[in-house]
Coordinates of C-alpha atoms and ligand atoms in Angstrom, one line a residue:
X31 CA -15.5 -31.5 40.2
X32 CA -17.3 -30.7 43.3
X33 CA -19.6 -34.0 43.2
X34 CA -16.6 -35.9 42.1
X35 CA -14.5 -35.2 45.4
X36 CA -18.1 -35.5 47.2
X37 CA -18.6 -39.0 45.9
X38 CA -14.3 -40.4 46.1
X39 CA -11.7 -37.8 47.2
X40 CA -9.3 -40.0 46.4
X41 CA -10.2 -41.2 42.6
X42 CA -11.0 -37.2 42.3
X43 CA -7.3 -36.5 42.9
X44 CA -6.0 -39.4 40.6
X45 CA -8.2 -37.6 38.0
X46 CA -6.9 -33.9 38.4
X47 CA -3.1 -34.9 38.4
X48 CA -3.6 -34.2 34.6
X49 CA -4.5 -30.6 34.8
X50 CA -1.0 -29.1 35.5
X51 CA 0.3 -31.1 32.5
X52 CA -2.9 -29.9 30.2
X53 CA -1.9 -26.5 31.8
X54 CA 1.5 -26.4 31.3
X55 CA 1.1 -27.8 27.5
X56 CA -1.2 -25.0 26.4
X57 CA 0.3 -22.2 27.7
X58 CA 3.5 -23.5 26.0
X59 CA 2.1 -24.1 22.5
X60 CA -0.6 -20.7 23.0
X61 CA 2.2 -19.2 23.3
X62 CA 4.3 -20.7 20.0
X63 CA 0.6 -20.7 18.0
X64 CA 0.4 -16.4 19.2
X65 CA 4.3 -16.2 17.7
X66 CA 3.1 -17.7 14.7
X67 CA -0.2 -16.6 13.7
X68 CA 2.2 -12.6 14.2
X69 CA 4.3 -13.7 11.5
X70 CA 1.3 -14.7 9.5
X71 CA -0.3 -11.1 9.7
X72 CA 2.8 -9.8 9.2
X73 CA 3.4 -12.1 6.0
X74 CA -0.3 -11.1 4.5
X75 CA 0.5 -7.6 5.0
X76 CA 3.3 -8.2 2.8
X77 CA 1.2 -10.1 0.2
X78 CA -1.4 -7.4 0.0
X79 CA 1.0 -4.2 -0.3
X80 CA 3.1 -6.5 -3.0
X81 CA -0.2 -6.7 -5.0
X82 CA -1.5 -3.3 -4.7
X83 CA 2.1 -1.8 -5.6
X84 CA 2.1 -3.9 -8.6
X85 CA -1.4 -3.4 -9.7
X86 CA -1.1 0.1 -9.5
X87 CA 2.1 0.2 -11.7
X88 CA 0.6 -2.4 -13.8
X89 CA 1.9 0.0 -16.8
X90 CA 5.2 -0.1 -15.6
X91 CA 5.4 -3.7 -14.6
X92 CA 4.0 -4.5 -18.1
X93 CA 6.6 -2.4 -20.0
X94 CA 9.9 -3.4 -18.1
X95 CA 8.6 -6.8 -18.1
X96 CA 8.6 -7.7 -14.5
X97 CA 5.3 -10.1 -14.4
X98 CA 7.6 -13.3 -14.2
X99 CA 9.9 -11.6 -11.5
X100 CA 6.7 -9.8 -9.4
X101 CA 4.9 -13.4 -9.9
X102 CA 7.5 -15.3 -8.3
X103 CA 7.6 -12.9 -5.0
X104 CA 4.1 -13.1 -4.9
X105 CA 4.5 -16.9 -4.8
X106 CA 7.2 -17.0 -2.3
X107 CA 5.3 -14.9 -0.2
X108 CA 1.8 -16.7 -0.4
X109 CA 4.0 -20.5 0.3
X110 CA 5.5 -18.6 3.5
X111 CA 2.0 -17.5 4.5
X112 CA 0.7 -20.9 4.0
X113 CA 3.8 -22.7 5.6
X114 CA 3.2 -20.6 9.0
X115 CA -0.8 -21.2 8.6
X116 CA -0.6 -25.2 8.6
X117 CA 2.2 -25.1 11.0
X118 CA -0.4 -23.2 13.6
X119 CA -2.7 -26.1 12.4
X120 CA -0.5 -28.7 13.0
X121 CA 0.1 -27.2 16.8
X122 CA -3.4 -26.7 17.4
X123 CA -4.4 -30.2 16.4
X124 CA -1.4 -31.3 18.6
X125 CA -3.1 -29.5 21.2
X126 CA -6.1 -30.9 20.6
X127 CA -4.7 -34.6 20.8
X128 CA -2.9 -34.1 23.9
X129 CA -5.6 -33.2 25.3
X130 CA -7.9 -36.3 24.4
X131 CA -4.8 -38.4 25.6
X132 CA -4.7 -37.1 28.9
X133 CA -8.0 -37.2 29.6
X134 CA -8.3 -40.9 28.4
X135 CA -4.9 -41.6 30.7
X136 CA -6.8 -40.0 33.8
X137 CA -9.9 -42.5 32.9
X138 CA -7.7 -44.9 32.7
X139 CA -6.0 -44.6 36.4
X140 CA -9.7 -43.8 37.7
X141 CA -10.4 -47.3 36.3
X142 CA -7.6 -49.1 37.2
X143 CA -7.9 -47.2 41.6
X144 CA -11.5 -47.8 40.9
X145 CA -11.6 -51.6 39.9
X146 CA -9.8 -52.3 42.7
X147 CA -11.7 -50.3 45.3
X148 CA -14.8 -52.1 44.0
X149 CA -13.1 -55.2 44.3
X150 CA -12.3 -54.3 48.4
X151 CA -16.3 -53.4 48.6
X152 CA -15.1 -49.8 49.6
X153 CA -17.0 -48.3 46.6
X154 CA -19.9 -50.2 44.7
X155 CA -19.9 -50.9 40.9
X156 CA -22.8 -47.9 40.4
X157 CA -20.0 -45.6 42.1
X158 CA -17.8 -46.1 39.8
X159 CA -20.2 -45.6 36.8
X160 CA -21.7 -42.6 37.7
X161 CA -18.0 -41.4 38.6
X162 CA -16.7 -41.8 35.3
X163 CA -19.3 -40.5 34.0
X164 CA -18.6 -37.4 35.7
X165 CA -15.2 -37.2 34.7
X166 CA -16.3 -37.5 31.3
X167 CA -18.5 -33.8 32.2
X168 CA -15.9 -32.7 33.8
X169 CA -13.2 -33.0 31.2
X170 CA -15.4 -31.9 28.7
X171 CA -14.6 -27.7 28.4
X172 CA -10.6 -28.9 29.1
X173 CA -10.9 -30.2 25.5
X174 CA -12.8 -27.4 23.7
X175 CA -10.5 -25.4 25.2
X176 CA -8.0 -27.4 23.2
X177 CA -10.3 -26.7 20.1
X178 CA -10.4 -22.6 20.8
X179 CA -6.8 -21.8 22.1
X180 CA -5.5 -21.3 18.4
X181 CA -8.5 -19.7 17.5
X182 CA -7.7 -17.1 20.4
X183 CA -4.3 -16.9 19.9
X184 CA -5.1 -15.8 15.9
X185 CA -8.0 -13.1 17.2
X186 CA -4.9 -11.8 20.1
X187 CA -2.4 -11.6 17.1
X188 CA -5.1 -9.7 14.7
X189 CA -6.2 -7.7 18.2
X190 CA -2.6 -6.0 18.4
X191 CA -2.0 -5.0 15.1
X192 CA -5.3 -3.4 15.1
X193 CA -4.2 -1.8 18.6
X194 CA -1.0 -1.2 17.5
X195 CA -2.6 1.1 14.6
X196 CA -5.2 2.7 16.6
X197 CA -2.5 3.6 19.3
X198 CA -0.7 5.3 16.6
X199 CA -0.5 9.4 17.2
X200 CA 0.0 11.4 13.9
X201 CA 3.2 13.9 14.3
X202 CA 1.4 16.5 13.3
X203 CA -1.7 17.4 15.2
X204 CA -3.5 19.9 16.5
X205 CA -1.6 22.3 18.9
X206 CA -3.0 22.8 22.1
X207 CA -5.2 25.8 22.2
X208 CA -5.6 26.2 18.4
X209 CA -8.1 28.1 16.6
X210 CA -10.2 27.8 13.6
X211 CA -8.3 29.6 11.2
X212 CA -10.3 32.7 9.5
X213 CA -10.6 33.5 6.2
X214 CA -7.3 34.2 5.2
X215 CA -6.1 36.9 3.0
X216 CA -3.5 35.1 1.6
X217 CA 0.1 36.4 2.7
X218 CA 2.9 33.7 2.9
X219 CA 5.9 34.1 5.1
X220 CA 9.0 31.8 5.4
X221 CA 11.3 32.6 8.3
X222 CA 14.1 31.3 8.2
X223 CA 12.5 27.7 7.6
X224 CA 15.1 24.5 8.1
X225 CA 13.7 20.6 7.3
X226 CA 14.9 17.8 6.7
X227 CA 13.1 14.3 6.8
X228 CA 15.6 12.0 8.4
X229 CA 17.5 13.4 11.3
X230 CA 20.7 14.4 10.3
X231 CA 19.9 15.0 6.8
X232 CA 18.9 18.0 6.2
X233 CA 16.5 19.2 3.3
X234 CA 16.1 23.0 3.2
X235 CA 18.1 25.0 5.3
X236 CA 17.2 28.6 6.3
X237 CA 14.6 29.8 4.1
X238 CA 13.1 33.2 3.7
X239 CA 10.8 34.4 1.8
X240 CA 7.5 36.7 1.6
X241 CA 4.4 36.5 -0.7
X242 CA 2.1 39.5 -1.0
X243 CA -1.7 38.0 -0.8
X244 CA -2.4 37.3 -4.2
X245 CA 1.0 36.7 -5.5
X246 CA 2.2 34.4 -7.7
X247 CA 5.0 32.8 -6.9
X248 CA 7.3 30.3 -9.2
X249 CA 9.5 27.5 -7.1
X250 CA 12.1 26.5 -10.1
X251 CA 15.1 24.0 -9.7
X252 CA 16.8 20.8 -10.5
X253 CA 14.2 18.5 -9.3
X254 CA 15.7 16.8 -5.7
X255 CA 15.9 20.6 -4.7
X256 CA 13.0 20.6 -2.1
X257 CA 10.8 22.2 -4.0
X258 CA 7.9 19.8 -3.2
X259 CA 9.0 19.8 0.2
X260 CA 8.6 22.9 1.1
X261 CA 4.6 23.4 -0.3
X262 CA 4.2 20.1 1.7
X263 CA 5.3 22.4 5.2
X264 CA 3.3 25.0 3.9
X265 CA 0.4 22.6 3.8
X266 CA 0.8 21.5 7.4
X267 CA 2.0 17.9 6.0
X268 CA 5.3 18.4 8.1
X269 CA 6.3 20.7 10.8
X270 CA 9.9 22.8 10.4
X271 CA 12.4 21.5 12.4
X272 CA 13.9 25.1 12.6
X273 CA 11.7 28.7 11.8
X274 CA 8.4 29.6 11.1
X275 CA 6.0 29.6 8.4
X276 CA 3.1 32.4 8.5
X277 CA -0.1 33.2 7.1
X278 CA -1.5 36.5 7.5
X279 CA 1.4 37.1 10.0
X280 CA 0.3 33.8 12.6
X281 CA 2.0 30.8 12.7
X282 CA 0.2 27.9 10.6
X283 CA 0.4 25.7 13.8
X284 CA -1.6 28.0 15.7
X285 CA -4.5 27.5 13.4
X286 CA -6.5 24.1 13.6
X287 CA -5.1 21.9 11.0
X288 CA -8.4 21.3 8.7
X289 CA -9.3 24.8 9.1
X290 CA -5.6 25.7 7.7
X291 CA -6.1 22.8 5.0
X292 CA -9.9 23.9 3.3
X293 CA -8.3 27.4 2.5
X294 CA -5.9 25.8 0.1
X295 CA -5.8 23.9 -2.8
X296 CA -3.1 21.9 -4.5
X297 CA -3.3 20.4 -8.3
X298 CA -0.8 18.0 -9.1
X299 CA 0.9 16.9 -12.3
X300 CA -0.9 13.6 -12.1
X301 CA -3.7 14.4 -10.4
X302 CA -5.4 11.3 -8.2
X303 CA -9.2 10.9 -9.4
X304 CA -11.4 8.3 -7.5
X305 CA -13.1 5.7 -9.4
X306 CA -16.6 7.3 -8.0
X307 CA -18.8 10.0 -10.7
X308 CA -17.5 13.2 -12.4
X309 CA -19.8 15.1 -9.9
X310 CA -18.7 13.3 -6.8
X311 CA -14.8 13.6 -7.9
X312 CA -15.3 17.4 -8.3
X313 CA -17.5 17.4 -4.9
X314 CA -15.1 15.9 -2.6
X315 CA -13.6 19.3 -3.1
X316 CA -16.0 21.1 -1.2
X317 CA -17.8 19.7 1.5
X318 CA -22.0 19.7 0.7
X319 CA -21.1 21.3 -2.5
X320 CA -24.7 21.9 -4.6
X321 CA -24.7 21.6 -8.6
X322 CA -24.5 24.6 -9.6
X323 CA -21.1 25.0 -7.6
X324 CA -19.9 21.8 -9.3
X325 CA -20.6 23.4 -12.9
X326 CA -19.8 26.5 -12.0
X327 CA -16.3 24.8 -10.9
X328 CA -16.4 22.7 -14.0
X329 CA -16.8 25.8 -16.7
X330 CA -13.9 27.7 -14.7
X331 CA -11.7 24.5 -15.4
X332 CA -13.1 24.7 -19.3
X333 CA -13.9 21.2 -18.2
X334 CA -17.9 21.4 -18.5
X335 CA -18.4 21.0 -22.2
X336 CA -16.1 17.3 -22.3
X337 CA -18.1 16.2 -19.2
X338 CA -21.3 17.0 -21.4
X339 CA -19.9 15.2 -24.0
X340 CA -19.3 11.8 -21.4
X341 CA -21.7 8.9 -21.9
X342 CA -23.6 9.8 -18.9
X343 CA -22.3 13.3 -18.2
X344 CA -21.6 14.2 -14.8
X345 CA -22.7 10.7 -13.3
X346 CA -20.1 9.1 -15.4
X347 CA -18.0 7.0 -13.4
X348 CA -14.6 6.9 -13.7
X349 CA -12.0 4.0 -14.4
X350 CA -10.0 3.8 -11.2
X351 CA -7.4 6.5 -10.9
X352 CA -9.7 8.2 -13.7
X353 CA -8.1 5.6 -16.4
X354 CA -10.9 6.4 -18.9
X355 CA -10.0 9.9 -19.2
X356 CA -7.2 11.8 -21.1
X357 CA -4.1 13.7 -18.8
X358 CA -5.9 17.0 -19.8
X359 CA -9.2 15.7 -19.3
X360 CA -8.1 14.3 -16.0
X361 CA -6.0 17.7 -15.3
X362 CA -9.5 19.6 -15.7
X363 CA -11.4 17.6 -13.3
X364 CA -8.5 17.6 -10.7
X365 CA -8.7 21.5 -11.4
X366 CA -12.8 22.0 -11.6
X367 CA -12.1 19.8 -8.1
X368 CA -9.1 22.7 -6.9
X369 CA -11.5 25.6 -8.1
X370 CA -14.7 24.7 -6.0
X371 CA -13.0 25.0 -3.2
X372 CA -12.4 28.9 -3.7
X373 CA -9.0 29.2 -1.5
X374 CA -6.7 32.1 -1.2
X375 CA -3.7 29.8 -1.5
X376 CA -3.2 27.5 -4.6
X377 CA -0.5 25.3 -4.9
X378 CA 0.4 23.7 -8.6
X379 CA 3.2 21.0 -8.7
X380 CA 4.0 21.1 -12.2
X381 CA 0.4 20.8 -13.8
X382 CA 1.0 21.0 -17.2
X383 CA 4.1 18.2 -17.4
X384 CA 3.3 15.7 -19.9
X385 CA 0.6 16.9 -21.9
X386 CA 0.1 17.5 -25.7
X387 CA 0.3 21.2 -27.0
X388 CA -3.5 21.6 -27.5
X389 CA -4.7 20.3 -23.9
X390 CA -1.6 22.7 -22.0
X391 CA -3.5 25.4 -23.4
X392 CA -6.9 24.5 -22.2
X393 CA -5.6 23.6 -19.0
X394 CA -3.3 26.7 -18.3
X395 CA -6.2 28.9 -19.7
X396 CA -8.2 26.8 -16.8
X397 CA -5.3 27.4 -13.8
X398 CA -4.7 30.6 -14.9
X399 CA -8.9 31.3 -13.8
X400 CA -8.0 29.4 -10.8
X401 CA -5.2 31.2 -9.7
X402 CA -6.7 34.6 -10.8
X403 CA -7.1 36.3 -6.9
X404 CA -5.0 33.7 -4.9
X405 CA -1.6 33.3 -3.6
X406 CA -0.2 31.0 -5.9
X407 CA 2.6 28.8 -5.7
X408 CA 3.6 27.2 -9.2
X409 CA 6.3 24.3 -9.0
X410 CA 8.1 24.0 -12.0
X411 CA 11.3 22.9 -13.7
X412 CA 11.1 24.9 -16.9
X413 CA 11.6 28.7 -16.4
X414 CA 9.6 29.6 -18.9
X415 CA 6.3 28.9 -17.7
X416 CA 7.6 30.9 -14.9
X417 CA 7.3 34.2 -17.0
X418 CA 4.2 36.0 -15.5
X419 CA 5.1 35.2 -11.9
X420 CA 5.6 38.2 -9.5
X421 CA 8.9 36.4 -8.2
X422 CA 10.6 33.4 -8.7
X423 CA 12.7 31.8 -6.0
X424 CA 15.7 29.3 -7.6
X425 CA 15.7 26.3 -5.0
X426 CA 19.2 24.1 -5.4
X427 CA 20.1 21.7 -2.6
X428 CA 17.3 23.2 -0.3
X429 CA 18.6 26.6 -0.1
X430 CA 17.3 29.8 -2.4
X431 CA 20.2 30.9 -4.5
X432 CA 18.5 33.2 -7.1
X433 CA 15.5 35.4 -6.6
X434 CA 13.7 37.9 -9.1
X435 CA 11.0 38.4 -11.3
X436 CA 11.6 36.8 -14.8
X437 CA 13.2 39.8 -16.4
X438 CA 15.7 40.1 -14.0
X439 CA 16.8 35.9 -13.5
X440 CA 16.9 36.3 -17.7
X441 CA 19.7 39.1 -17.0
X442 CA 21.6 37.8 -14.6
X443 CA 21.3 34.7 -16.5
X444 CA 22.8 36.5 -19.6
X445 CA 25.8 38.1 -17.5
Ligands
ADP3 P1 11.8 18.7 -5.8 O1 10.3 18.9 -5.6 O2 12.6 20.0 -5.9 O3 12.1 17.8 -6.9 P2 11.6 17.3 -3.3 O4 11.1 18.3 -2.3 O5 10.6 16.3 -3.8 O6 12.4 18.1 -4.4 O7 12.8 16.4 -2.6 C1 13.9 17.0 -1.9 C2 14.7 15.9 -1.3 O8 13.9 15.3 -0.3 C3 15.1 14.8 -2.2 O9 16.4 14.4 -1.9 C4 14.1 13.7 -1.9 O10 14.8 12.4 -2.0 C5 13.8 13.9 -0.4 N1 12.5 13.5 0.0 C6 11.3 13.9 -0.6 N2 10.2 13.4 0.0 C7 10.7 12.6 1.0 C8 10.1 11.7 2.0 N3 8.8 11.6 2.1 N4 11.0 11.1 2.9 C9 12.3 11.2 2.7 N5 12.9 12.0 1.8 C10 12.2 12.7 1.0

């Protein structure tokens, strides 16, 4: 540009006049390509939660036959996708051509001031030449500038949403000047605990309760009653809106939250598996557990001899969600996984739902070595497997209405 106004200032002006308009036209379509290419993150966000939600229920899809229905979303959202994709094309491209056509136009006038300044011997014919054929340099980036503006506009889009997640602070975190919780002994309190997830909407309101270390303790209810909720605040997964919860008499949020979280352990009635080995699901448990911990954990869980019995044993991988194995096969690695870890507090959410007569034995023979020394809190919807608990807390509607051991809920039951 320099040698351009060097050589002719004023064919160097005619050729600039351009720039504004290039200007002006980018930022406007940058701008609409940016808008776009949004959407289209959004949109394939859409598309990949659609198909993981309906792989994963696959069973469930299958049996109320929704394939046809699931399909057709699946469709509508990939077209949508694909709509907003070629329309970013189609600006780019336009982009692109405007840009060709005003540098051609500028040529063109540089051409048209030049011929005639040739003509009045002001400039010579090799001025002119090597002129244009600095324009030509000149203009060169101004059109792969064209060629990368949607490309950055895309990367800005994908940039945010990656900001966007890494900006995100978790609600619970640790306190300031927390400590690494010690080796707890195991005693629960609930003072006067109120929740709810929503604001307004309250879940459990004003709960109090004790458990002696070592306990066990049965939550039993119409399911909707918060029992679920309330081992998830005693896990540290929410914080009480109202109250306290203690351990050992402190307050779980002055502890360090992975410190609170490896001293206890949680089976679930359908326990999650990862499609890794039988060694490495039991493993993840403990942190640089050895082998003779994970059989160790494996024979408490009366889960050793099936593994044994698996076509390559403990390296066996399993089907994802640990598809290849049977509920109480599954149940006993999910509680050989609970067991390694050696925490004072256990929590079961109904372990034994669904499963025939002969694997409930195995696997409350297998909880009941798990839960042998800890503080456990058994969730349940069936009183009797509440029978050997030291107290059972009735939860309705978030609050505790009855409380006793089994004996006396029977009686007041019978009155
Ligand atoms: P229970 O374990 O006794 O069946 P839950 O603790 O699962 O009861 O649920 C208690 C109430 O809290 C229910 O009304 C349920 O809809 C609601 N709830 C549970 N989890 C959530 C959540 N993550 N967000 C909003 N509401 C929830």
């Amino acid at each position: 540009l320099g040698l351009m106004f060097w050589l002719n200032t004023e064919l160097a002006l005619i050729s600039i006049v351009i720039l504004p308009i290039f200007l002006f036209s980018s930022v406007s379509i940058t701008k609409r390509i940016q808008k776009l290419a949004r959407q289209k993150r959004k949109s394939e966000g859409a598309i990949a939660s659609l198909a993981v939600e309906t792989m994963s229920a696959i069973k469930v899809v299958k049996a109320l036959s929704l394939e046809g229905m699931l399909e057709n979303s699946f469709t509508t959202q990939n077209e949508k996708s694909l709509q907003e994709g070629l329309k970013s094309e189609q600006l780019s491209a336009g982009l692109q051509r405007t840009a060709q056509l005003l540098v051609s136009v500028a040529t063109a006038l540089v051409l048209w001031r030049g011929v005639q300044l040739v003509m009045q011997q002001i400039i010579t014919v090799g001025d002119l030449l090597v002129f244009i054929s600095y324009l030509k340099t000149a203009f060169k980036p101004t059109r792969q500038l064209a060629k990368q503006v949607s490309q950055i506009a895309k990367a800005t889009a994908s940039g945010e949403r990656v900001i966007e997640l890494l900006d995100t602070v978790p609600d619970i975190r640790d306190s300031r000047g927390a400590i690494e919780a010690p080796s707890f002994k195991g005693k629960v309190r609930f003072k006067n605990v109120s929740f709810g997830y929503q604001e307004g909407k309250g879940i459990l309101s004003h709960l109090s309760f004790e458990a002696e270390s070592g306990q066990k303790v049965a939550l039993v209810g119409p399911s909707g009653g918060g029992k679920s909720t309330l081992v998830s605040l005693l896990l540290r997964l929410y914080d009480p809106l109202e109250g306290q919860i203690l351990i050992d008499g402190h307050d779980l949020r002055e502890y360090k939250l992975a410190s609170l979280r490896r001293q206890i352990t949680i089976v679930l009635q359908d326990s999650v598996l990862f499609g890794v080995s039988v060694r490495d699901n039991i493993a993840y448990g403990l942190l640089g557990a050895t082998e003779r911990q994970i059989i160790a954990a494996a024979k408490l869980a009366n889960a050793h001899e099936f593994i044994m019995r698996l076509p390559e044993g403990y390296d066996t991988i399993l089907g994802e969600r640990g598809s290849t194995l049977s509920g109480g096969q599954k149940q006993r690695i999910a509680i050989a996984r609970a067991a390694i870890r050696k925490a004072p507090i256990v929590i079961l959410d109904e372990p034994t739902v669904g499963l025939d007569n002969e694997s409930e034995r195995s696997v409350t023979e297998a909880l009941d070595r798990l839960t042998e020394e800890s503080t456990t809190f058994l969730i349940t919807h069936d009183l009797r497997t509440a029978t050997t608990a030291d107290q059972i807390l009735y939860i309705e509607k978030g609050e505790i209405v009855e409380r006793g051991t089994h004996q006396e809920l029977m009686r007041l039951q019978a009155k």
